[in-house]
PDB file of N, CA and C in Angstrom:
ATOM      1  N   UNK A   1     -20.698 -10.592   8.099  1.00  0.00           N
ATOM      2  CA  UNK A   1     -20.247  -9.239   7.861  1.00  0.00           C
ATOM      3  C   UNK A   1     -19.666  -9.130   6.456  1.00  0.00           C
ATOM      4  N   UNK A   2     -20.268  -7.926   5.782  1.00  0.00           N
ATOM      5  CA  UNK A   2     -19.661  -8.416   4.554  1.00  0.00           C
ATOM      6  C   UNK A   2     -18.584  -6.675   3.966  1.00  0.00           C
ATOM      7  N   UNK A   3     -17.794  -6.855   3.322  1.00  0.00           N
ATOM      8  CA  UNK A   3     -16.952  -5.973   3.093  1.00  0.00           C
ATOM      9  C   UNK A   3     -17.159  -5.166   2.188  1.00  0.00           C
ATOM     10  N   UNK A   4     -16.600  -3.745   2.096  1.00  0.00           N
ATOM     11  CA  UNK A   4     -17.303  -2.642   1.636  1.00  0.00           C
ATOM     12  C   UNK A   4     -16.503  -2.842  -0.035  1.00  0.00           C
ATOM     13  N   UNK A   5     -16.985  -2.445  -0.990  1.00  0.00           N
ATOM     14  CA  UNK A   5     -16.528  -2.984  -2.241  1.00  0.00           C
ATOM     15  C   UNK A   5     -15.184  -1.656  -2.368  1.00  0.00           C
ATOM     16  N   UNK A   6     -15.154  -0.702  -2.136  1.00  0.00           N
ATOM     17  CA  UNK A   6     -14.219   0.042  -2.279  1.00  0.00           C
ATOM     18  C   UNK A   6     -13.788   0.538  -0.792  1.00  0.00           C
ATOM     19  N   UNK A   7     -12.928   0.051  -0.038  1.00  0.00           N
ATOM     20  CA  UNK A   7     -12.028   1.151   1.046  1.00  0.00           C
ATOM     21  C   UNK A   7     -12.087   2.380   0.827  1.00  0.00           C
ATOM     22  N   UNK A   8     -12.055   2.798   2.287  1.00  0.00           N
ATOM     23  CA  UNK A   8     -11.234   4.163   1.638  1.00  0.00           C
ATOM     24  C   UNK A   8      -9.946   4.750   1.393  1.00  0.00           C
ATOM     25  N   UNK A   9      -9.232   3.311   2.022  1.00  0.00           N
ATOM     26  CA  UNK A   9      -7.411   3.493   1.453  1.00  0.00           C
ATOM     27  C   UNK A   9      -7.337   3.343  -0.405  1.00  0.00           C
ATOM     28  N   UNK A  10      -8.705   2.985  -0.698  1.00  0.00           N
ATOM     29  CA  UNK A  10      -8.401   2.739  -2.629  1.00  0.00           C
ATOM     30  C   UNK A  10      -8.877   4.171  -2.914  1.00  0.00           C
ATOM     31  N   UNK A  11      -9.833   4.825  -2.318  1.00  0.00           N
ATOM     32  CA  UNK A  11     -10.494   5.484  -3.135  1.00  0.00           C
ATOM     33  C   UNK A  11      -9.362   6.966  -2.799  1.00  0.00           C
ATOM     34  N   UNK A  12      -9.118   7.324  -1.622  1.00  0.00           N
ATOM     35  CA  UNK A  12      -8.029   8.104  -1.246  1.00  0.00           C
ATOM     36  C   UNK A  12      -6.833   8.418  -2.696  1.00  0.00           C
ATOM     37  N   UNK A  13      -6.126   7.622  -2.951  1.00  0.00           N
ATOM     38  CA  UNK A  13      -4.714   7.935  -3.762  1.00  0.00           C
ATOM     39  C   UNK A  13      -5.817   8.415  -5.295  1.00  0.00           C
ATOM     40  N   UNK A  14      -7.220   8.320  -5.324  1.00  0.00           N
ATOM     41  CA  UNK A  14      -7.604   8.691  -6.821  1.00  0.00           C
ATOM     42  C   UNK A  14      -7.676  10.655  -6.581  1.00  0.00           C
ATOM     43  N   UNK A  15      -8.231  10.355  -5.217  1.00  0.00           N
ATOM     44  CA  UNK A  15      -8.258  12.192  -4.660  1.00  0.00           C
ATOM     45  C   UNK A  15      -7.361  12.990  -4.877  1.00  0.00           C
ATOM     46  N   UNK A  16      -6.048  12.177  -4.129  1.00  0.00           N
ATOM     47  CA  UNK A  16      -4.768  12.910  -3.729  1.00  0.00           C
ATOM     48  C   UNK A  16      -4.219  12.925  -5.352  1.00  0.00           C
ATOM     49  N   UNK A  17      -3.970  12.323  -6.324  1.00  0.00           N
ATOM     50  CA  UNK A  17      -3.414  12.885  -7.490  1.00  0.00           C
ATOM     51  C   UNK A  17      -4.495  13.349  -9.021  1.00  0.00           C
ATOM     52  N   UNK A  18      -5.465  13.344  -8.469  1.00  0.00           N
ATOM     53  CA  UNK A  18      -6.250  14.664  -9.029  1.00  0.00           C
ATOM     54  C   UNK A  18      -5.775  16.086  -9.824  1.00  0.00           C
ATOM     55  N   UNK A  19      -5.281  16.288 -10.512  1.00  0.00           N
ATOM     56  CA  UNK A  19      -4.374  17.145 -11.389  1.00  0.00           C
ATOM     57  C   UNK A  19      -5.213  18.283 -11.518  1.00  0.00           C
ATOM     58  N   UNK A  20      -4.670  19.353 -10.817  1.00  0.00           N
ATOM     59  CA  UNK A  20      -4.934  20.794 -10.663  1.00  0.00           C
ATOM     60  C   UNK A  20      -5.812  20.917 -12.175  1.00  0.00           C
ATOM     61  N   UNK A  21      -6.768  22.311 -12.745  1.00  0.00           N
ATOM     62  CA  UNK A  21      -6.770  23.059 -14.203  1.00  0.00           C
ATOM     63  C   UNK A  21      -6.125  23.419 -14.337  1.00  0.00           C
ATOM     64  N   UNK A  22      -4.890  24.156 -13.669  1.00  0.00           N
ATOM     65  CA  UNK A  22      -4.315  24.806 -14.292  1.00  0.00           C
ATOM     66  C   UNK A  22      -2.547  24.821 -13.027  1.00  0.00           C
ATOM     67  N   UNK A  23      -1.844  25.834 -13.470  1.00  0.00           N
ATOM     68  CA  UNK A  23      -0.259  25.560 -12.571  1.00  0.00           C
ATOM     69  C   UNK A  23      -0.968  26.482 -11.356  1.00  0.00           C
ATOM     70  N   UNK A  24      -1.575  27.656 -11.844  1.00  0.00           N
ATOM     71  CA  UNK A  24      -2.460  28.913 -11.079  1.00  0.00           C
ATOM     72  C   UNK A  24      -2.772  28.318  -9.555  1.00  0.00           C
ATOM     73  N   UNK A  25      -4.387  27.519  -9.988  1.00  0.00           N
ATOM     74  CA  UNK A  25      -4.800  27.056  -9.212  1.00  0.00           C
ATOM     75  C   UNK A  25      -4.033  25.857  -8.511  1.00  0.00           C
ATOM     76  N   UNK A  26      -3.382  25.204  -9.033  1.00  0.00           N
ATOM     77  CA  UNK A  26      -2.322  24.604  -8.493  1.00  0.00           C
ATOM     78  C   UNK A  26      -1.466  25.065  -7.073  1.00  0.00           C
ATOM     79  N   UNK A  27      -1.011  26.060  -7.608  1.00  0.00           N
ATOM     80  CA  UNK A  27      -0.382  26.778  -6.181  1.00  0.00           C
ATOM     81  C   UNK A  27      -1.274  27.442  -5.484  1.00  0.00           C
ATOM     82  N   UNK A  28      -2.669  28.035  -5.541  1.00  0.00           N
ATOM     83  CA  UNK A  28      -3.515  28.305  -4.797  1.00  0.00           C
ATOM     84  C   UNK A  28      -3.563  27.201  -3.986  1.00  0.00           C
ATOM     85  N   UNK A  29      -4.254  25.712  -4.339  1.00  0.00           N
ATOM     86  CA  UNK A  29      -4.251  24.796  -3.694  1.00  0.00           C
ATOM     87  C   UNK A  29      -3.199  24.458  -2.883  1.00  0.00           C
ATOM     88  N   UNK A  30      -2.299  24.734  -3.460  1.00  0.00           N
ATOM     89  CA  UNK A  30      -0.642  24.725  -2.569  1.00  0.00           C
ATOM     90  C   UNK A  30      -0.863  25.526  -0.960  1.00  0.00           C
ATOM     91  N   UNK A  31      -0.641  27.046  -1.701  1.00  0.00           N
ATOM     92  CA  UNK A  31      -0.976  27.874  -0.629  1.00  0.00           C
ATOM     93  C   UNK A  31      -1.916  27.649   0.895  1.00  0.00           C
ATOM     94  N   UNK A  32      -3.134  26.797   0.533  1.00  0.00           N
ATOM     95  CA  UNK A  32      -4.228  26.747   0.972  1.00  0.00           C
ATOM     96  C   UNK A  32      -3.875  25.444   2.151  1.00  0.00           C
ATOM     97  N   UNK A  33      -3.365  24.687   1.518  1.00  0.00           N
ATOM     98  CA  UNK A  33      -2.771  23.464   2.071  1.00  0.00           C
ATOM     99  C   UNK A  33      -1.810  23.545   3.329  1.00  0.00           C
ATOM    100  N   UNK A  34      -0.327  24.099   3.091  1.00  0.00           N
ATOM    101  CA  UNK A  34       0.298  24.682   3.968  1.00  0.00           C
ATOM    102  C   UNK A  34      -0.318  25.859   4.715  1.00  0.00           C
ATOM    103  N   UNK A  35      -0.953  26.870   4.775  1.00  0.00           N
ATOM    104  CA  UNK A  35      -1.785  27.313   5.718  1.00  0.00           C
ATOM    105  C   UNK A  35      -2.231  26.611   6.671  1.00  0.00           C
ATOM    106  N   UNK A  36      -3.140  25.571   6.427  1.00  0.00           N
ATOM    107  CA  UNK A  36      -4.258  24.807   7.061  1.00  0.00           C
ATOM    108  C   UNK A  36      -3.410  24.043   8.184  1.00  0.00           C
ATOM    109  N   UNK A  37      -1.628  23.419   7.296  1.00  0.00           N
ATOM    110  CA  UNK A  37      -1.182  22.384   8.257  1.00  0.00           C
ATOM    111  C   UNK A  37      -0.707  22.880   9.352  1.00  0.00           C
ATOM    112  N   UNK A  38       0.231  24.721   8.758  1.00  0.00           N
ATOM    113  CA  UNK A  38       1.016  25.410   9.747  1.00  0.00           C
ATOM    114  C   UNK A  38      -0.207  25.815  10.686  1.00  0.00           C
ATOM    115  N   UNK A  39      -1.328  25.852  11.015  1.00  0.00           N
ATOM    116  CA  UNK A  39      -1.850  26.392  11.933  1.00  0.00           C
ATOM    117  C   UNK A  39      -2.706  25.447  12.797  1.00  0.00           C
ATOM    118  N   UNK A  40      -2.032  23.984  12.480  1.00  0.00           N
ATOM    119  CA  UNK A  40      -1.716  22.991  13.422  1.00  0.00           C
ATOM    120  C   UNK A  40      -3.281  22.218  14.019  1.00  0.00           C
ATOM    121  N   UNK A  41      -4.368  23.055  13.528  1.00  0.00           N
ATOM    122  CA  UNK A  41      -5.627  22.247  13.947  1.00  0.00           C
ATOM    123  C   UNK A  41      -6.550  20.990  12.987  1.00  0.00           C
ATOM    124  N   UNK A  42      -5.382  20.105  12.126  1.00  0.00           N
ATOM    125  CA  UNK A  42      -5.905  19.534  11.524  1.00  0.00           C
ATOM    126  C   UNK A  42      -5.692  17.914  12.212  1.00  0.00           C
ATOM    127  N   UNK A  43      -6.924  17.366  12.588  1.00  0.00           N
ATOM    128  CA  UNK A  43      -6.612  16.063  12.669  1.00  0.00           C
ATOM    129  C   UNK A  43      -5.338  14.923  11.635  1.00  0.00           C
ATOM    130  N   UNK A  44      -4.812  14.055  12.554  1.00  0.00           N
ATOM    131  CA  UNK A  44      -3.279  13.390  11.936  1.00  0.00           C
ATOM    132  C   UNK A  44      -3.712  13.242  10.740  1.00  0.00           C
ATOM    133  N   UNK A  45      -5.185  12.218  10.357  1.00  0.00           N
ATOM    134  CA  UNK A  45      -4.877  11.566   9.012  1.00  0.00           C
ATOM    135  C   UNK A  45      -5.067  12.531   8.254  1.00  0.00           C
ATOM    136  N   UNK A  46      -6.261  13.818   8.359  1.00  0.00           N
ATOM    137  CA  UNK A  46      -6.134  14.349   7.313  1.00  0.00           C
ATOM    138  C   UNK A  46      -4.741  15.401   7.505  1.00  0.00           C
ATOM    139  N   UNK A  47      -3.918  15.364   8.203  1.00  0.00           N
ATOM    140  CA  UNK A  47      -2.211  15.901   7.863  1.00  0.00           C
ATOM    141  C   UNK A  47      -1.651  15.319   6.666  1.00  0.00           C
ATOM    142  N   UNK A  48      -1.970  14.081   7.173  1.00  0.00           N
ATOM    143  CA  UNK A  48      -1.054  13.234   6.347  1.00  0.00           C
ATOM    144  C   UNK A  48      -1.511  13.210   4.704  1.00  0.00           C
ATOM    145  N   UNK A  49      -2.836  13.166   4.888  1.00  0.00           N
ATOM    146  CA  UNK A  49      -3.728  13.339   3.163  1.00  0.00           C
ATOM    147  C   UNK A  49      -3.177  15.141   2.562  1.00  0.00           C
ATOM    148  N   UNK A  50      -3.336  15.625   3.533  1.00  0.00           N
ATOM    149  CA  UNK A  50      -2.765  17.121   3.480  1.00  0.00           C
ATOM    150  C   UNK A  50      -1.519  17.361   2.757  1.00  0.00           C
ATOM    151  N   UNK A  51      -0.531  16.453   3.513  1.00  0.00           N
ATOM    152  CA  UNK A  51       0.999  16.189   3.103  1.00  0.00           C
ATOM    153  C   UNK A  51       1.209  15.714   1.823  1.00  0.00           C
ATOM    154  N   UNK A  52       0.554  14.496   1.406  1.00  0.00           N
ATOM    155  CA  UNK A  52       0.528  14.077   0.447  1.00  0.00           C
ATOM    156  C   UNK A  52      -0.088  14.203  -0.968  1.00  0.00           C
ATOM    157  N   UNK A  53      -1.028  15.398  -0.227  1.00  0.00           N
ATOM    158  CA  UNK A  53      -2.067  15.958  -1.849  1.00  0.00           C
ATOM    159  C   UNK A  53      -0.725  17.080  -1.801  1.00  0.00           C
ATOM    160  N   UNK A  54      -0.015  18.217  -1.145  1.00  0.00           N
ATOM    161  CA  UNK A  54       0.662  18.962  -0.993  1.00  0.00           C
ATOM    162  C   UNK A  54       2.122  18.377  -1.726  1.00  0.00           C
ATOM    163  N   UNK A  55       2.652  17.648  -1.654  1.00  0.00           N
ATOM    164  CA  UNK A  55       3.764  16.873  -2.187  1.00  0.00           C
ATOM    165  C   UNK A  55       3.081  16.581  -4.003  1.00  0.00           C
ATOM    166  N   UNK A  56       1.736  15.815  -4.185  1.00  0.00           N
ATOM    167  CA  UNK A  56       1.826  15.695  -5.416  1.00  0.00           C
ATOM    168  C   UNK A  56       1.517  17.310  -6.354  1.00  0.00           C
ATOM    169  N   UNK A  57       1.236  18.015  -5.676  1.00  0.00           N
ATOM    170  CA  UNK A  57       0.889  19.306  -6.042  1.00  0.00           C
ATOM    171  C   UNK A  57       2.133  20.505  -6.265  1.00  0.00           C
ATOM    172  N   UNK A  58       3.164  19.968  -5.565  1.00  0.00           N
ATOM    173  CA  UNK A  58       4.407  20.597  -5.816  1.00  0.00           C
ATOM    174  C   UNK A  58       5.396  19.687  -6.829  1.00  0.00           C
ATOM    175  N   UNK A  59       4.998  18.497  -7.441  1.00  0.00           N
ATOM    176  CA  UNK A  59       5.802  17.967  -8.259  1.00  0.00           C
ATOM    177  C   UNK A  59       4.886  18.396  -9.807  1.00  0.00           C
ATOM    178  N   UNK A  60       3.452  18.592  -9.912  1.00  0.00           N
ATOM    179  CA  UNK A  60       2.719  18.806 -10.753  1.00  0.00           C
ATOM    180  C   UNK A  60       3.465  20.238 -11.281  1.00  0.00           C
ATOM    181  N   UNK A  61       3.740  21.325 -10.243  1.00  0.00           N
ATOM    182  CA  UNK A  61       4.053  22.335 -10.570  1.00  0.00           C
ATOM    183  C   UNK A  61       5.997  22.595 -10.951  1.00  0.00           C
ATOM    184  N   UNK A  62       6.562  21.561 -10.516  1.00  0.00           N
ATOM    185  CA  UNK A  62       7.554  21.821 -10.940  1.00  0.00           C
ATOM    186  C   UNK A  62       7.726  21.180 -12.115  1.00  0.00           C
ATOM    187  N   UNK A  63       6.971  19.797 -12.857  1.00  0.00           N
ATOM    188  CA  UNK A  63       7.184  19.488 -14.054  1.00  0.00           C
ATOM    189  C   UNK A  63       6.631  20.958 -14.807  1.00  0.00           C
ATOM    190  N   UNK A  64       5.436  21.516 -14.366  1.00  0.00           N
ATOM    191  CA  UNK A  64       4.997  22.661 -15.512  1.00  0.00           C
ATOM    192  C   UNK A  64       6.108  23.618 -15.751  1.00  0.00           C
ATOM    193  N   UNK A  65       6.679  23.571 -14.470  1.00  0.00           N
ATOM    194  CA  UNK A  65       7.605  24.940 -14.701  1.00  0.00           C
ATOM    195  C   UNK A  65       8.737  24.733 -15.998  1.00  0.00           C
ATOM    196  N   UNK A  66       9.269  23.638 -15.495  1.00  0.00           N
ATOM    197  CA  UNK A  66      10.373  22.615 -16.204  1.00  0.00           C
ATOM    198  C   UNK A  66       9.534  22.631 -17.802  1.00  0.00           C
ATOM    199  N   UNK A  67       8.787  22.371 -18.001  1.00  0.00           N
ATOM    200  CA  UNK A  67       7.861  21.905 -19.569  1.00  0.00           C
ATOM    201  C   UNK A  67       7.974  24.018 -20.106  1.00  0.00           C
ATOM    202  N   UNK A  68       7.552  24.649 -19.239  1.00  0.00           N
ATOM    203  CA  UNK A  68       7.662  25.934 -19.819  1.00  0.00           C
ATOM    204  C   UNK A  68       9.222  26.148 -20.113  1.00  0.00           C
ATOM    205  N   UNK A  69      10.164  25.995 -19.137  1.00  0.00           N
ATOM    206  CA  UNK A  69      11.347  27.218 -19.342  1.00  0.00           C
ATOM    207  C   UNK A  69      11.941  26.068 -20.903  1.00  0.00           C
ATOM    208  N   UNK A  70      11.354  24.590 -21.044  1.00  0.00           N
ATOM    209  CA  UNK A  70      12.244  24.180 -22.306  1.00  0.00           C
ATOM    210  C   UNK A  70      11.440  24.615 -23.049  1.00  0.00           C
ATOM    211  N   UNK A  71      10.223  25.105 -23.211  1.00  0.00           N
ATOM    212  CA  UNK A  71       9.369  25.467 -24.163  1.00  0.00           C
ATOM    213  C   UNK A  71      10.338  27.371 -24.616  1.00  0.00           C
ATOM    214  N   UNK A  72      10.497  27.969 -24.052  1.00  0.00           N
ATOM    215  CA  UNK A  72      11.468  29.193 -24.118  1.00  0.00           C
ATOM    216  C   UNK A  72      12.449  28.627 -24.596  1.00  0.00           C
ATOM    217  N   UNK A  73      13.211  28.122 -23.987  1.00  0.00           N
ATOM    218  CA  UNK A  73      14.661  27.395 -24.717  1.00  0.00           C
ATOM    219  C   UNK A  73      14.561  26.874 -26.297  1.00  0.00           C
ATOM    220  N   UNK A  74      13.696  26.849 -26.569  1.00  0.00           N
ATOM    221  CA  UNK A  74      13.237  26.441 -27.825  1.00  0.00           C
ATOM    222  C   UNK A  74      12.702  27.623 -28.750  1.00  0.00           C
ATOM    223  N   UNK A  75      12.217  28.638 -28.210  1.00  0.00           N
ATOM    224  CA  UNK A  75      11.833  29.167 -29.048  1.00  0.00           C
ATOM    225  C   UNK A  75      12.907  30.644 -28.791  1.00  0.00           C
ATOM    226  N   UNK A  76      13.922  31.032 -28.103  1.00  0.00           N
ATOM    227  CA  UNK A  76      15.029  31.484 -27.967  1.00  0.00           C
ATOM    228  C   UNK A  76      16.305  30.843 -28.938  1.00  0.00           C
ATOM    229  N   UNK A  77      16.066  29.292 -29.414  1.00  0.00           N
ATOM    230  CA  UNK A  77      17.057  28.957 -30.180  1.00  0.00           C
ATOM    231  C   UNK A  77      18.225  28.032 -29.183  1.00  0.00           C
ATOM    232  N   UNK A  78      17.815  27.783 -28.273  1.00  0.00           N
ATOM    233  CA  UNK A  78      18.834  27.547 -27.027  1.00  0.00           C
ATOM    234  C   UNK A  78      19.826  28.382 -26.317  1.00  0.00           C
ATOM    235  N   UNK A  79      19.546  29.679 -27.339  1.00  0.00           N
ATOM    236  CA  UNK A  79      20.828  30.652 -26.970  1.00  0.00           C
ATOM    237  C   UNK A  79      20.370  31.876 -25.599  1.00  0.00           C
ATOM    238  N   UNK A  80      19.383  31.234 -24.816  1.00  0.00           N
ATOM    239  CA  UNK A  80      19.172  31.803 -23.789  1.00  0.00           C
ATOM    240  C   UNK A  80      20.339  33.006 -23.003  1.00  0.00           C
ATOM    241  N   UNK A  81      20.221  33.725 -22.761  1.00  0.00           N
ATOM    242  CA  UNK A  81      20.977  34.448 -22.080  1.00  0.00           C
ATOM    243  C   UNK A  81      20.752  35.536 -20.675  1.00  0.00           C
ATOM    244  N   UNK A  82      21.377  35.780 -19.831  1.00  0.00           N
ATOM    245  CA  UNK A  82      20.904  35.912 -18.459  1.00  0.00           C
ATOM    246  C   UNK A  82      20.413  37.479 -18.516  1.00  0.00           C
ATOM    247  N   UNK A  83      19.333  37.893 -17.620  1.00  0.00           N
ATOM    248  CA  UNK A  83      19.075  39.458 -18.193  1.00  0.00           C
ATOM    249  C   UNK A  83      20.306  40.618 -18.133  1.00  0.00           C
ATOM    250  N   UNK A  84      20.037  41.319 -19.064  1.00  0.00           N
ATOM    251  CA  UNK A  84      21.433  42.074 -19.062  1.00  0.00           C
ATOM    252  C   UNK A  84      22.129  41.861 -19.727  1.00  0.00           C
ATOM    253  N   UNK A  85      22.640  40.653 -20.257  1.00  0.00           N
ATOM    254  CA  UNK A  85      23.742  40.408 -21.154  1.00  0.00           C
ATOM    255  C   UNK A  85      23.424  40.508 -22.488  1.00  0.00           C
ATOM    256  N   UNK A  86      23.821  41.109 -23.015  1.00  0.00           N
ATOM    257  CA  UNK A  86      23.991  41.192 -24.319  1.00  0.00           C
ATOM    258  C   UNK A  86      24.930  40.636 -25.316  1.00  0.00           C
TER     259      UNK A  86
END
C-alpha cells in the first residue's frame, strides 16, 4: 500500500489561508460562511474548515481595517478628532 504524496490535512491549511482580493469580498466570504454554519446543515469537518477559513477571514479583515484607520492617522497629522468636535 503505498501513501498518497500530499494528505489532505497538508493541502487543507493552503485553502483555509488563501487571502481574500479584496477586504469587500472578504466579508462577503465572511457573511456567506456564518450563514451556512448558523443554519446548522453542514457536515462536522467541513464546520470545522468553515470555522477556521471564518476565523482567518476575520483577522485578514481586522489587520485591513487597523492598516486603513493608521493610514488616516497619518494623513490627518495624528490630530484626529471625534465627529463634531471642533
Amino acid at each position: 500500500m503505498s501513501k498518497p504524496s500530499v494528505s489532505a490535512k497538508t493541502a487543507q491549511p493552503a485553502i483555509q489561508e488563501q487571502e481574500p482580493a479584496s477586504y469587500e469580498l472578504a466579508v462577503e466570504e465572511l457573511e456567506r460562511l456564518v450563514q451556512a454554519m448558523e443554519a446548522g446543515q453542514l457536515p462536522l469537518d467541513q464546520l470545522l474548515a468553515s470555522y477556521q477559513r471564518g476565523a482567518f477571514l476575520l483577522k485578514y479583515c481586522r489587520a485591513r481595517l487597523q492598516a486603513v484607520e493608521q493610514q488616516v492617522q497619518v494623513i490627518e497629522g495624528g490630530s484626529a478628532q471625534a465627529w463634531g468636535e471642533e
